[in-house]
Amino acid sequence: MSQYTNGFGNMHRVQFPEPALSASEHDSANSSVADLSRTVDAPSVQDTQLTLRALVSTKEAGVIIGKGGKNVADLREAANVKAGVSKVVPGVHDRVLSVTGFLGDVANAYQLVAQTLVENPMAVSTQLGMQLATPPPMQTVVRILISHNLMGTIIGRQGLKIKHIQDTSGARLVATKEMLPQSTERVVEVHGSVEGIRVAIEEIGKCLIDDWERGVGTVLYNPATRVPTVTSTSNPYVNNLRASVDFTHADSDRTTA
């Protein structure tokens, strides 16, 4: 909430007697004050700041940061956000990208990240350091970290919210069923075009802001707590119904995720 300061210093104030109000006028005045209070206390979603974290591989992190940190510096300036990537943990392929700012700016930042990944195609790493084929041209994947308690908010009753996000953005969402090690966060993979990812991220951000109370107490994932794993050619999450939920097809999982 914005704080306003009085710039008049110690100027003397003259107290004028307040005019008497009738009972009806008094109630109306109180109502107006209450309405104004509600307006101030409830900023619009677009005027609300949030931090949205994403899981990236060490290779993706290098591309996002750029030589001498140029790319991430450009990202901060272009999107007007605070952004950074967690430090390298020996033997662990995960790093965490954190972006903080107003909702629209955060969505724009992830659009720029997606564009950077499209322009620097590489095999996409999964949460366990395993690799998938390179995404189709002009398409990529952004892996957002979401509190387990907020997954129901994103899915919505009978899957209506997740369907709206996918229909609006044209992106495909796939969520892990298990929480990341030593945390209460799950991964939501957003597959799509650069613009589709921006729209999906903004819609997801709206859900997180509208129901922020459910995210209180989230144990954030820290790559340093992960035990290094042996790589494999198989992918334990995407296209594995036991380990992930593809919201495009898994209707039966929408209300239970």
PDB file of C-alpha atoms in Angstrom:
ATOM      1  CA  MET A   1       0.000   0.000   0.000  1.00  0.00           C
ATOM      2  CA  SER A   2       1.358   3.397  -0.879  1.00  0.00           C
ATOM      3  CA  GLN A   3       2.342   5.624   2.036  1.00  0.00           C
ATOM      4  CA  TYR A   4       1.870   9.323   1.775  1.00  0.00           C
ATOM      5  CA  THR A   5       3.981  11.769   3.771  1.00  0.00           C
ATOM      6  CA  ASN A   6       3.012  15.246   4.788  1.00  0.00           C
ATOM      7  CA  GLY A   7       5.442  17.738   3.314  1.00  0.00           C
ATOM      8  CA  PHE A   8       4.329  20.720   5.392  1.00  0.00           C
ATOM      9  CA  GLY A   9       6.773  20.146   8.265  1.00  0.00           C
ATOM     10  CA  ASN A  10       5.729  21.846  11.512  1.00  0.00           C
ATOM     11  CA  MET A  11       3.342  24.441  10.111  1.00  0.00           C
ATOM     12  CA  HIS A  12       0.637  25.594  12.512  1.00  0.00           C
ATOM     13  CA  ARG A  13      -2.820  24.283  11.746  1.00  0.00           C
ATOM     14  CA  VAL A  14      -5.998  26.248  12.449  1.00  0.00           C
ATOM     15  CA  GLN A  15      -8.787  24.115  13.861  1.00  0.00           C
ATOM     16  CA  PHE A  16     -12.205  25.084  12.527  1.00  0.00           C
ATOM     17  CA  PRO A  17     -15.348  23.789  14.200  1.00  0.00           C
ATOM     18  CA  GLU A  18     -16.998  20.998  12.209  1.00  0.00           C
ATOM     19  CA  PRO A  19     -20.558  21.625  11.009  1.00  0.00           C
ATOM     20  CA  ALA A  20     -23.236  19.603  12.722  1.00  0.00           C
ATOM     21  CA  LEU A  21     -24.530  16.644  10.701  1.00  0.00           C
ATOM     22  CA  SER A  22     -27.917  15.043  10.817  1.00  0.00           C
ATOM     23  CA  ALA A  23     -28.112  11.330  11.588  1.00  0.00           C
ATOM     24  CA  SER A  24     -28.587  10.462   7.916  1.00  0.00           C
ATOM     25  CA  GLU A  25     -25.724  12.727   6.848  1.00  0.00           C
ATOM     26  CA  HIS A  26     -23.513  11.233   9.553  1.00  0.00           C
ATOM     27  CA  ASP A  27     -24.214   7.680   8.318  1.00  0.00           C
ATOM     28  CA  SER A  28     -23.565   8.752   4.734  1.00  0.00           C
ATOM     29  CA  ALA A  29     -20.242  10.332   5.701  1.00  0.00           C
ATOM     30  CA  ASN A  30     -19.170   7.202   7.551  1.00  0.00           C
ATOM     31  CA  SER A  31     -20.161   5.095   4.559  1.00  0.00           C
ATOM     32  CA  SER A  32     -18.083   7.270   2.234  1.00  0.00           C
ATOM     33  CA  VAL A  33     -15.057   6.971   4.509  1.00  0.00           C
ATOM     34  CA  ALA A  34     -15.496   3.189   4.652  1.00  0.00           C
ATOM     35  CA  ASP A  35     -15.784   2.956   0.876  1.00  0.00           C
ATOM     36  CA  LEU A  36     -12.656   5.066   0.439  1.00  0.00           C
ATOM     37  CA  SER A  37     -10.828   2.869   2.922  1.00  0.00           C
ATOM     38  CA  ARG A  38     -11.768  -0.232   0.982  1.00  0.00           C
ATOM     39  CA  THR A  39     -10.538   1.370  -2.222  1.00  0.00           C
ATOM     40  CA  VAL A  40      -7.165   2.210  -0.694  1.00  0.00           C
ATOM     41  CA  ASP A  41      -6.794  -1.172   0.997  1.00  0.00           C
ATOM     42  CA  ALA A  42      -7.571  -3.154  -2.140  1.00  0.00           C
ATOM     43  CA  PRO A  43      -5.167  -2.197  -4.948  1.00  0.00           C
ATOM     44  CA  SER A  44      -5.788  -3.731  -8.345  1.00  0.00           C
ATOM     45  CA  VAL A  45      -4.055  -6.956  -9.273  1.00  0.00           C
ATOM     46  CA  GLN A  46      -1.848  -5.117 -11.755  1.00  0.00           C
ATOM     47  CA  ASP A  47      -0.713  -2.718  -8.994  1.00  0.00           C
ATOM     48  CA  THR A  48       0.359  -5.576  -6.738  1.00  0.00           C
ATOM     49  CA  GLN A  49       3.940  -6.768  -6.531  1.00  0.00           C
ATOM     50  CA  LEU A  50       4.877 -10.421  -6.376  1.00  0.00           C
ATOM     51  CA  THR A  51       7.896 -12.672  -6.630  1.00  0.00           C
ATOM     52  CA  LEU A  52       7.678 -15.529  -9.101  1.00  0.00           C
ATOM     53  CA  ARG A  53      10.414 -18.145  -9.094  1.00  0.00           C
ATOM     54  CA  ALA A  54      11.351 -20.573 -11.825  1.00  0.00           C
ATOM     55  CA  LEU A  55      13.524 -23.658 -11.975  1.00  0.00           C
ATOM     56  CA  VAL A  56      16.290 -23.448 -14.584  1.00  0.00           C
ATOM     57  CA  SER A  57      19.137 -25.738 -15.549  1.00  0.00           C
ATOM     58  CA  THR A  58      22.745 -24.634 -15.217  1.00  0.00           C
ATOM     59  CA  LYS A  59      22.921 -24.164 -19.003  1.00  0.00           C
ATOM     60  CA  GLU A  60      19.728 -22.117 -19.072  1.00  0.00           C
ATOM     61  CA  ALA A  61      21.002 -20.051 -16.155  1.00  0.00           C
ATOM     62  CA  GLY A  62      24.162 -19.240 -18.080  1.00  0.00           C
ATOM     63  CA  VAL A  63      22.144 -18.010 -21.053  1.00  0.00           C
ATOM     64  CA  ILE A  64      19.774 -15.974 -18.858  1.00  0.00           C
ATOM     65  CA  ILE A  65      22.666 -14.339 -16.961  1.00  0.00           C
ATOM     66  CA  GLY A  66      24.802 -13.716 -20.049  1.00  0.00           C
ATOM     67  CA  LYS A  67      28.452 -12.813 -20.289  1.00  0.00           C
ATOM     68  CA  GLY A  68      29.413 -10.656 -17.345  1.00  0.00           C
ATOM     69  CA  GLY A  69      25.770 -10.579 -16.245  1.00  0.00           C
ATOM     70  CA  LYS A  70      24.730  -8.502 -19.260  1.00  0.00           C
ATOM     71  CA  ASN A  71      21.568 -10.413 -20.128  1.00  0.00           C
ATOM     72  CA  VAL A  72      20.115 -10.366 -16.626  1.00  0.00           C
ATOM     73  CA  ALA A  73      21.014  -6.673 -16.284  1.00  0.00           C
ATOM     74  CA  ASP A  74      19.200  -5.944 -19.540  1.00  0.00           C
ATOM     75  CA  LEU A  75      16.248  -8.000 -18.284  1.00  0.00           C
ATOM     76  CA  ARG A  76      15.983  -5.926 -15.116  1.00  0.00           C
ATOM     77  CA  GLU A  77      16.059  -2.679 -17.056  1.00  0.00           C
ATOM     78  CA  ALA A  78      13.732  -3.710 -19.888  1.00  0.00           C
ATOM     79  CA  ALA A  79      11.049  -5.234 -17.647  1.00  0.00           C
ATOM     80  CA  ASN A  80      11.578  -2.930 -14.645  1.00  0.00           C
ATOM     81  CA  VAL A  81      11.947  -5.846 -12.243  1.00  0.00           C
ATOM     82  CA  LYS A  82      14.388  -7.239  -9.718  1.00  0.00           C
ATOM     83  CA  ALA A  83      15.838 -10.490 -11.029  1.00  0.00           C
ATOM     84  CA  GLY A  84      18.568 -12.892 -10.041  1.00  0.00           C
ATOM     85  CA  VAL A  85      19.690 -16.520 -10.269  1.00  0.00           C
ATOM     86  CA  SER A  86      20.759 -18.668  -7.326  1.00  0.00           C
ATOM     87  CA  LYS A  87      24.384 -19.725  -7.005  1.00  0.00           C
ATOM     88  CA  VAL A  88      25.782 -22.898  -8.505  1.00  0.00           C
ATOM     89  CA  VAL A  89      25.639 -25.942  -6.239  1.00  0.00           C
ATOM     90  CA  PRO A  90      28.308 -28.556  -7.089  1.00  0.00           C
ATOM     91  CA  GLY A  91      26.752 -31.781  -8.370  1.00  0.00           C
ATOM     92  CA  VAL A  92      23.268 -30.239  -8.697  1.00  0.00           C
ATOM     93  CA  HIS A  93      21.824 -29.232 -12.059  1.00  0.00           C
ATOM     94  CA  ASP A  94      19.107 -26.941 -10.672  1.00  0.00           C
ATOM     95  CA  ARG A  95      19.248 -23.195 -10.174  1.00  0.00           C
ATOM     96  CA  VAL A  96      16.400 -20.861  -9.280  1.00  0.00           C
ATOM     97  CA  LEU A  97      15.515 -17.696 -11.174  1.00  0.00           C
ATOM     98  CA  SER A  98      13.660 -15.140  -9.041  1.00  0.00           C
ATOM     99  CA  VAL A  99      11.762 -12.213 -10.540  1.00  0.00           C
ATOM    100  CA  THR A 100      10.082  -9.520  -8.405  1.00  0.00           C
ATOM    101  CA  GLY A 101       7.913  -6.661  -9.607  1.00  0.00           C
ATOM    102  CA  PHE A 102       4.408  -5.653 -10.579  1.00  0.00           C
ATOM    103  CA  LEU A 103       2.390  -8.444 -12.186  1.00  0.00           C
ATOM    104  CA  GLY A 104       2.572  -7.144 -15.759  1.00  0.00           C
ATOM    105  CA  ASP A 105       6.298  -6.478 -15.443  1.00  0.00           C
ATOM    106  CA  VAL A 106       6.965  -9.975 -14.086  1.00  0.00           C
ATOM    107  CA  ALA A 107       5.027 -11.498 -16.990  1.00  0.00           C
ATOM    108  CA  ASN A 108       7.028  -9.358 -19.426  1.00  0.00           C
ATOM    109  CA  ALA A 109      10.254 -10.470 -17.760  1.00  0.00           C
ATOM    110  CA  TYR A 110       9.381 -14.129 -18.275  1.00  0.00           C
ATOM    111  CA  GLN A 111       8.477 -13.342 -21.879  1.00  0.00           C
ATOM    112  CA  LEU A 112      12.012 -11.989 -22.315  1.00  0.00           C
ATOM    113  CA  VAL A 113      13.438 -15.077 -20.610  1.00  0.00           C
ATOM    114  CA  ALA A 114      11.418 -17.293 -22.959  1.00  0.00           C
ATOM    115  CA  GLN A 115      12.629 -15.263 -25.948  1.00  0.00           C
ATOM    116  CA  THR A 116      16.235 -15.699 -24.791  1.00  0.00           C
ATOM    117  CA  LEU A 117      15.740 -19.463 -24.520  1.00  0.00           C
ATOM    118  CA  VAL A 118      14.155 -19.594 -27.988  1.00  0.00           C
ATOM    119  CA  GLU A 119      17.094 -17.697 -29.450  1.00  0.00           C
ATOM    120  CA  ASN A 120      19.533 -20.055 -27.723  1.00  0.00           C
ATOM    121  CA  PRO A 121      18.009 -23.516 -28.326  1.00  0.00           C
ATOM    122  CA  MET A 122      19.323 -26.321 -26.202  1.00  0.00           C
ATOM    123  CA  ALA A 123      18.193 -29.629 -24.826  1.00  0.00           C
ATOM    124  CA  VAL A 124      15.686 -28.889 -22.057  1.00  0.00           C
ATOM    125  CA  SER A 125      16.740 -30.214 -18.652  1.00  0.00           C
ATOM    126  CA  THR A 126      14.164 -31.650 -16.296  1.00  0.00           C
ATOM    127  CA  GLN A 127      14.022 -31.252 -12.534  1.00  0.00           C
ATOM    128  CA  LEU A 128      16.454 -34.140 -12.018  1.00  0.00           C
ATOM    129  CA  GLY A 129      19.040 -32.927 -14.499  1.00  0.00           C
ATOM    130  CA  MET A 130      17.805 -35.230 -17.271  1.00  0.00           C
ATOM    131  CA  GLN A 131      17.381 -33.992 -20.797  1.00  0.00           C
ATOM    132  CA  LEU A 132      14.552 -33.887 -23.317  1.00  0.00           C
ATOM    133  CA  ALA A 133      14.631 -33.137 -26.996  1.00  0.00           C
ATOM    134  CA  THR A 134      14.942 -29.520 -28.070  1.00  0.00           C
ATOM    135  CA  PRO A 135      11.474 -27.865 -28.132  1.00  0.00           C
ATOM    136  CA  PRO A 136       9.851 -27.093 -31.508  1.00  0.00           C
ATOM    137  CA  PRO A 137      11.012 -23.876 -33.235  1.00  0.00           C
ATOM    138  CA  MET A 138       9.735 -20.688 -31.551  1.00  0.00           C
ATOM    139  CA  GLN A 139       8.518 -22.750 -28.572  1.00  0.00           C
ATOM    140  CA  THR A 140      10.138 -23.290 -25.206  1.00  0.00           C
ATOM    141  CA  VAL A 141       9.433 -24.308 -21.609  1.00  0.00           C
ATOM    142  CA  VAL A 142       9.434 -22.224 -18.429  1.00  0.00           C
ATOM    143  CA  ARG A 143       9.204 -24.151 -15.144  1.00  0.00           C
ATOM    144  CA  ILE A 144       7.438 -22.072 -12.498  1.00  0.00           C
ATOM    145  CA  LEU A 145       7.673 -22.937  -8.789  1.00  0.00           C
ATOM    146  CA  ILE A 146       4.253 -22.943  -7.122  1.00  0.00           C
ATOM    147  CA  SER A 147       3.317 -23.611  -3.502  1.00  0.00           C
ATOM    148  CA  HIS A 148       1.522 -26.944  -3.156  1.00  0.00           C
ATOM    149  CA  ASN A 149      -1.248 -25.137  -1.264  1.00  0.00           C
ATOM    150  CA  LEU A 150      -1.856 -22.832  -4.238  1.00  0.00           C
ATOM    151  CA  MET A 151      -2.198 -25.537  -6.863  1.00  0.00           C
ATOM    152  CA  GLY A 152      -5.924 -25.821  -6.243  1.00  0.00           C
ATOM    153  CA  THR A 153      -6.262 -22.082  -6.861  1.00  0.00           C
ATOM    154  CA  ILE A 154      -4.581 -22.404 -10.245  1.00  0.00           C
ATOM    155  CA  ILE A 155      -6.577 -25.485 -11.212  1.00  0.00           C
ATOM    156  CA  GLY A 156      -9.909 -24.079 -10.075  1.00  0.00           C
ATOM    157  CA  ARG A 157     -13.165 -25.875  -9.425  1.00  0.00           C
ATOM    158  CA  GLN A 158     -13.561 -28.761 -11.861  1.00  0.00           C
ATOM    159  CA  GLY A 159     -10.447 -27.548 -13.661  1.00  0.00           C
ATOM    160  CA  LEU A 160     -12.118 -24.419 -15.018  1.00  0.00           C
ATOM    161  CA  LYS A 161      -9.312 -22.037 -14.072  1.00  0.00           C
ATOM    162  CA  ILE A 162      -6.532 -24.122 -15.612  1.00  0.00           C
ATOM    163  CA  LYS A 163      -8.646 -24.569 -18.737  1.00  0.00           C
ATOM    164  CA  HIS A 164      -9.106 -20.794 -18.944  1.00  0.00           C
ATOM    165  CA  ILE A 165      -5.347 -20.229 -18.601  1.00  0.00           C
ATOM    166  CA  GLN A 166      -4.564 -22.732 -21.342  1.00  0.00           C
ATOM    167  CA  ASP A 167      -7.324 -21.537 -23.678  1.00  0.00           C
ATOM    168  CA  THR A 168      -6.362 -17.884 -23.198  1.00  0.00           C
ATOM    169  CA  SER A 169      -2.621 -18.384 -23.661  1.00  0.00           C
ATOM    170  CA  GLY A 170      -2.459 -21.322 -26.033  1.00  0.00           C
ATOM    171  CA  ALA A 171       0.219 -22.778 -23.740  1.00  0.00           C
ATOM    172  CA  ARG A 172       0.194 -26.270 -22.253  1.00  0.00           C
ATOM    173  CA  LEU A 173       0.664 -26.722 -18.507  1.00  0.00           C
ATOM    174  CA  VAL A 174       2.170 -29.804 -16.876  1.00  0.00           C
ATOM    175  CA  ALA A 175       2.536 -30.048 -13.096  1.00  0.00           C
ATOM    176  CA  THR A 176       4.549 -32.422 -10.960  1.00  0.00           C
ATOM    177  CA  LYS A 177       2.553 -34.385  -8.429  1.00  0.00           C
ATOM    178  CA  GLU A 178       5.395 -34.483  -5.916  1.00  0.00           C
ATOM    179  CA  MET A 179       6.861 -31.530  -4.077  1.00  0.00           C
ATOM    180  CA  LEU A 180      10.518 -30.678  -4.613  1.00  0.00           C
ATOM    181  CA  PRO A 181      12.978 -31.992  -1.984  1.00  0.00           C
ATOM    182  CA  GLN A 182      12.868 -30.309   1.420  1.00  0.00           C
ATOM    183  CA  SER A 183      10.190 -27.859   0.250  1.00  0.00           C
ATOM    184  CA  THR A 184       6.453 -27.432  -0.222  1.00  0.00           C
ATOM    185  CA  GLU A 185       6.800 -26.229  -3.820  1.00  0.00           C
ATOM    186  CA  ARG A 186       5.809 -28.047  -6.986  1.00  0.00           C
ATOM    187  CA  VAL A 187       6.857 -27.376 -10.577  1.00  0.00           C
ATOM    188  CA  VAL A 188       4.394 -26.176 -13.208  1.00  0.00           C
ATOM    189  CA  GLU A 189       5.923 -26.432 -16.657  1.00  0.00           C
ATOM    190  CA  VAL A 190       4.541 -23.900 -19.149  1.00  0.00           C
ATOM    191  CA  HIS A 191       5.052 -25.126 -22.717  1.00  0.00           C
ATOM    192  CA  GLY A 192       4.343 -22.685 -25.522  1.00  0.00           C
ATOM    193  CA  SER A 193       5.301 -19.717 -27.636  1.00  0.00           C
ATOM    194  CA  VAL A 194       7.001 -16.671 -26.174  1.00  0.00           C
ATOM    195  CA  GLU A 195       3.749 -14.691 -26.145  1.00  0.00           C
ATOM    196  CA  GLY A 196       1.760 -17.677 -24.886  1.00  0.00           C
ATOM    197  CA  ILE A 197       4.134 -18.053 -21.946  1.00  0.00           C
ATOM    198  CA  ARG A 198       3.734 -14.361 -21.086  1.00  0.00           C
ATOM    199  CA  VAL A 199      -0.056 -14.647 -21.044  1.00  0.00           C
ATOM    200  CA  ALA A 200       0.014 -17.871 -19.032  1.00  0.00           C
ATOM    201  CA  ILE A 201       2.436 -16.397 -16.474  1.00  0.00           C
ATOM    202  CA  GLU A 202       0.219 -13.332 -16.050  1.00  0.00           C
ATOM    203  CA  GLU A 203      -2.879 -15.481 -15.528  1.00  0.00           C
ATOM    204  CA  ILE A 204      -1.034 -17.669 -13.017  1.00  0.00           C
ATOM    205  CA  GLY A 205       0.177 -14.530 -11.224  1.00  0.00           C
ATOM    206  CA  LYS A 206      -3.407 -13.278 -10.903  1.00  0.00           C
ATOM    207  CA  CYS A 207      -4.349 -16.540  -9.182  1.00  0.00           C
ATOM    208  CA  LEU A 208      -1.419 -16.267  -6.765  1.00  0.00           C
ATOM    209  CA  ILE A 209      -2.252 -12.659  -5.864  1.00  0.00           C
ATOM    210  CA  ASP A 210      -5.983 -13.291  -5.439  1.00  0.00           C
ATOM    211  CA  ASP A 211      -5.366 -16.178  -3.035  1.00  0.00           C
ATOM    212  CA  TRP A 212      -2.040 -15.152  -1.506  1.00  0.00           C
ATOM    213  CA  GLU A 213      -3.042 -16.242   2.000  1.00  0.00           C
ATOM    214  CA  ARG A 214      -2.767 -19.887   0.965  1.00  0.00           C
ATOM    215  CA  GLY A 215       0.890 -19.357   0.153  1.00  0.00           C
ATOM    216  CA  VAL A 216       1.822 -18.167   3.635  1.00  0.00           C
ATOM    217  CA  GLY A 217       4.329 -20.537   5.228  1.00  0.00           C
ATOM    218  CA  THR A 218       5.570 -22.026   1.953  1.00  0.00           C
ATOM    219  CA  VAL A 219       8.930 -23.765   2.328  1.00  0.00           C
ATOM    220  CA  LEU A 220      10.856 -22.516  -0.698  1.00  0.00           C
ATOM    221  CA  TYR A 221      12.900 -24.951  -2.724  1.00  0.00           C
ATOM    222  CA  ASN A 222      16.653 -24.530  -2.320  1.00  0.00           C
ATOM    223  CA  PRO A 223      18.862 -26.441  -4.792  1.00  0.00           C
ATOM    224  CA  ALA A 224      21.474 -26.798  -2.060  1.00  0.00           C
ATOM    225  CA  THR A 225      19.200 -29.288  -0.290  1.00  0.00           C
ATOM    226  CA  ARG A 226      18.985 -31.602  -3.308  1.00  0.00           C
ATOM    227  CA  VAL A 227      21.044 -34.789  -3.352  1.00  0.00           C
ATOM    228  CA  PRO A 228      22.893 -35.162  -6.675  1.00  0.00           C
ATOM    229  CA  THR A 229      21.234 -37.799  -8.864  1.00  0.00           C
ATOM    230  CA  VAL A 230      22.448 -40.131 -11.567  1.00  0.00           C
ATOM    231  CA  THR A 231      21.312 -38.890 -14.987  1.00  0.00           C
ATOM    232  CA  SER A 232      19.114 -41.017 -17.215  1.00  0.00           C
ATOM    233  CA  THR A 233      17.606 -40.823 -20.676  1.00  0.00           C
ATOM    234  CA  SER A 234      14.103 -41.208 -19.252  1.00  0.00           C
ATOM    235  CA  ASN A 235      12.059 -38.266 -18.009  1.00  0.00           C
ATOM    236  CA  PRO A 236      10.356 -38.887 -14.652  1.00  0.00           C
ATOM    237  CA  TYR A 237       7.857 -36.037 -14.972  1.00  0.00           C
ATOM    238  CA  VAL A 238       6.608 -34.992 -18.398  1.00  0.00           C
ATOM    239  CA  ASN A 239       4.442 -37.609 -20.143  1.00  0.00           C
ATOM    240  CA  ASN A 240       4.612 -39.832 -17.060  1.00  0.00           C
ATOM    241  CA  LEU A 241       1.098 -39.878 -15.571  1.00  0.00           C
ATOM    242  CA  ARG A 242       2.350 -41.288 -12.280  1.00  0.00           C
ATOM    243  CA  ALA A 243       4.695 -38.363 -11.719  1.00  0.00           C
ATOM    244  CA  SER A 244       2.983 -35.470 -13.477  1.00  0.00           C
ATOM    245  CA  VAL A 245      -0.364 -34.048 -14.480  1.00  0.00           C
ATOM    246  CA  ASP A 246      -0.825 -32.826 -18.033  1.00  0.00           C
ATOM    247  CA  PHE A 247      -3.812 -30.513 -17.648  1.00  0.00           C
ATOM    248  CA  THR A 248      -4.534 -30.666 -21.374  1.00  0.00           C
ATOM    249  CA  HIS A 249      -5.513 -34.305 -21.167  1.00  0.00           C
ATOM    250  CA  ALA A 250      -5.709 -35.450 -17.520  1.00  0.00           C
ATOM    251  CA  ASP A 251      -9.238 -34.306 -16.715  1.00  0.00           C
ATOM    252  CA  SER A 252      -9.558 -36.751 -13.846  1.00  0.00           C
ATOM    253  CA  ASP A 253      -6.630 -35.146 -12.025  1.00  0.00           C
ATOM    254  CA  ARG A 254      -7.814 -31.565 -12.201  1.00  0.00           C
ATOM    255  CA  THR A 255      -9.719 -31.578  -8.949  1.00  0.00           C
ATOM    256  CA  THR A 256      -7.213 -33.670  -7.019  1.00  0.00           C
ATOM    257  CA  ALA A 257      -3.901 -32.056  -7.863  1.00  0.00           C
TER     258      ALA A 257
END
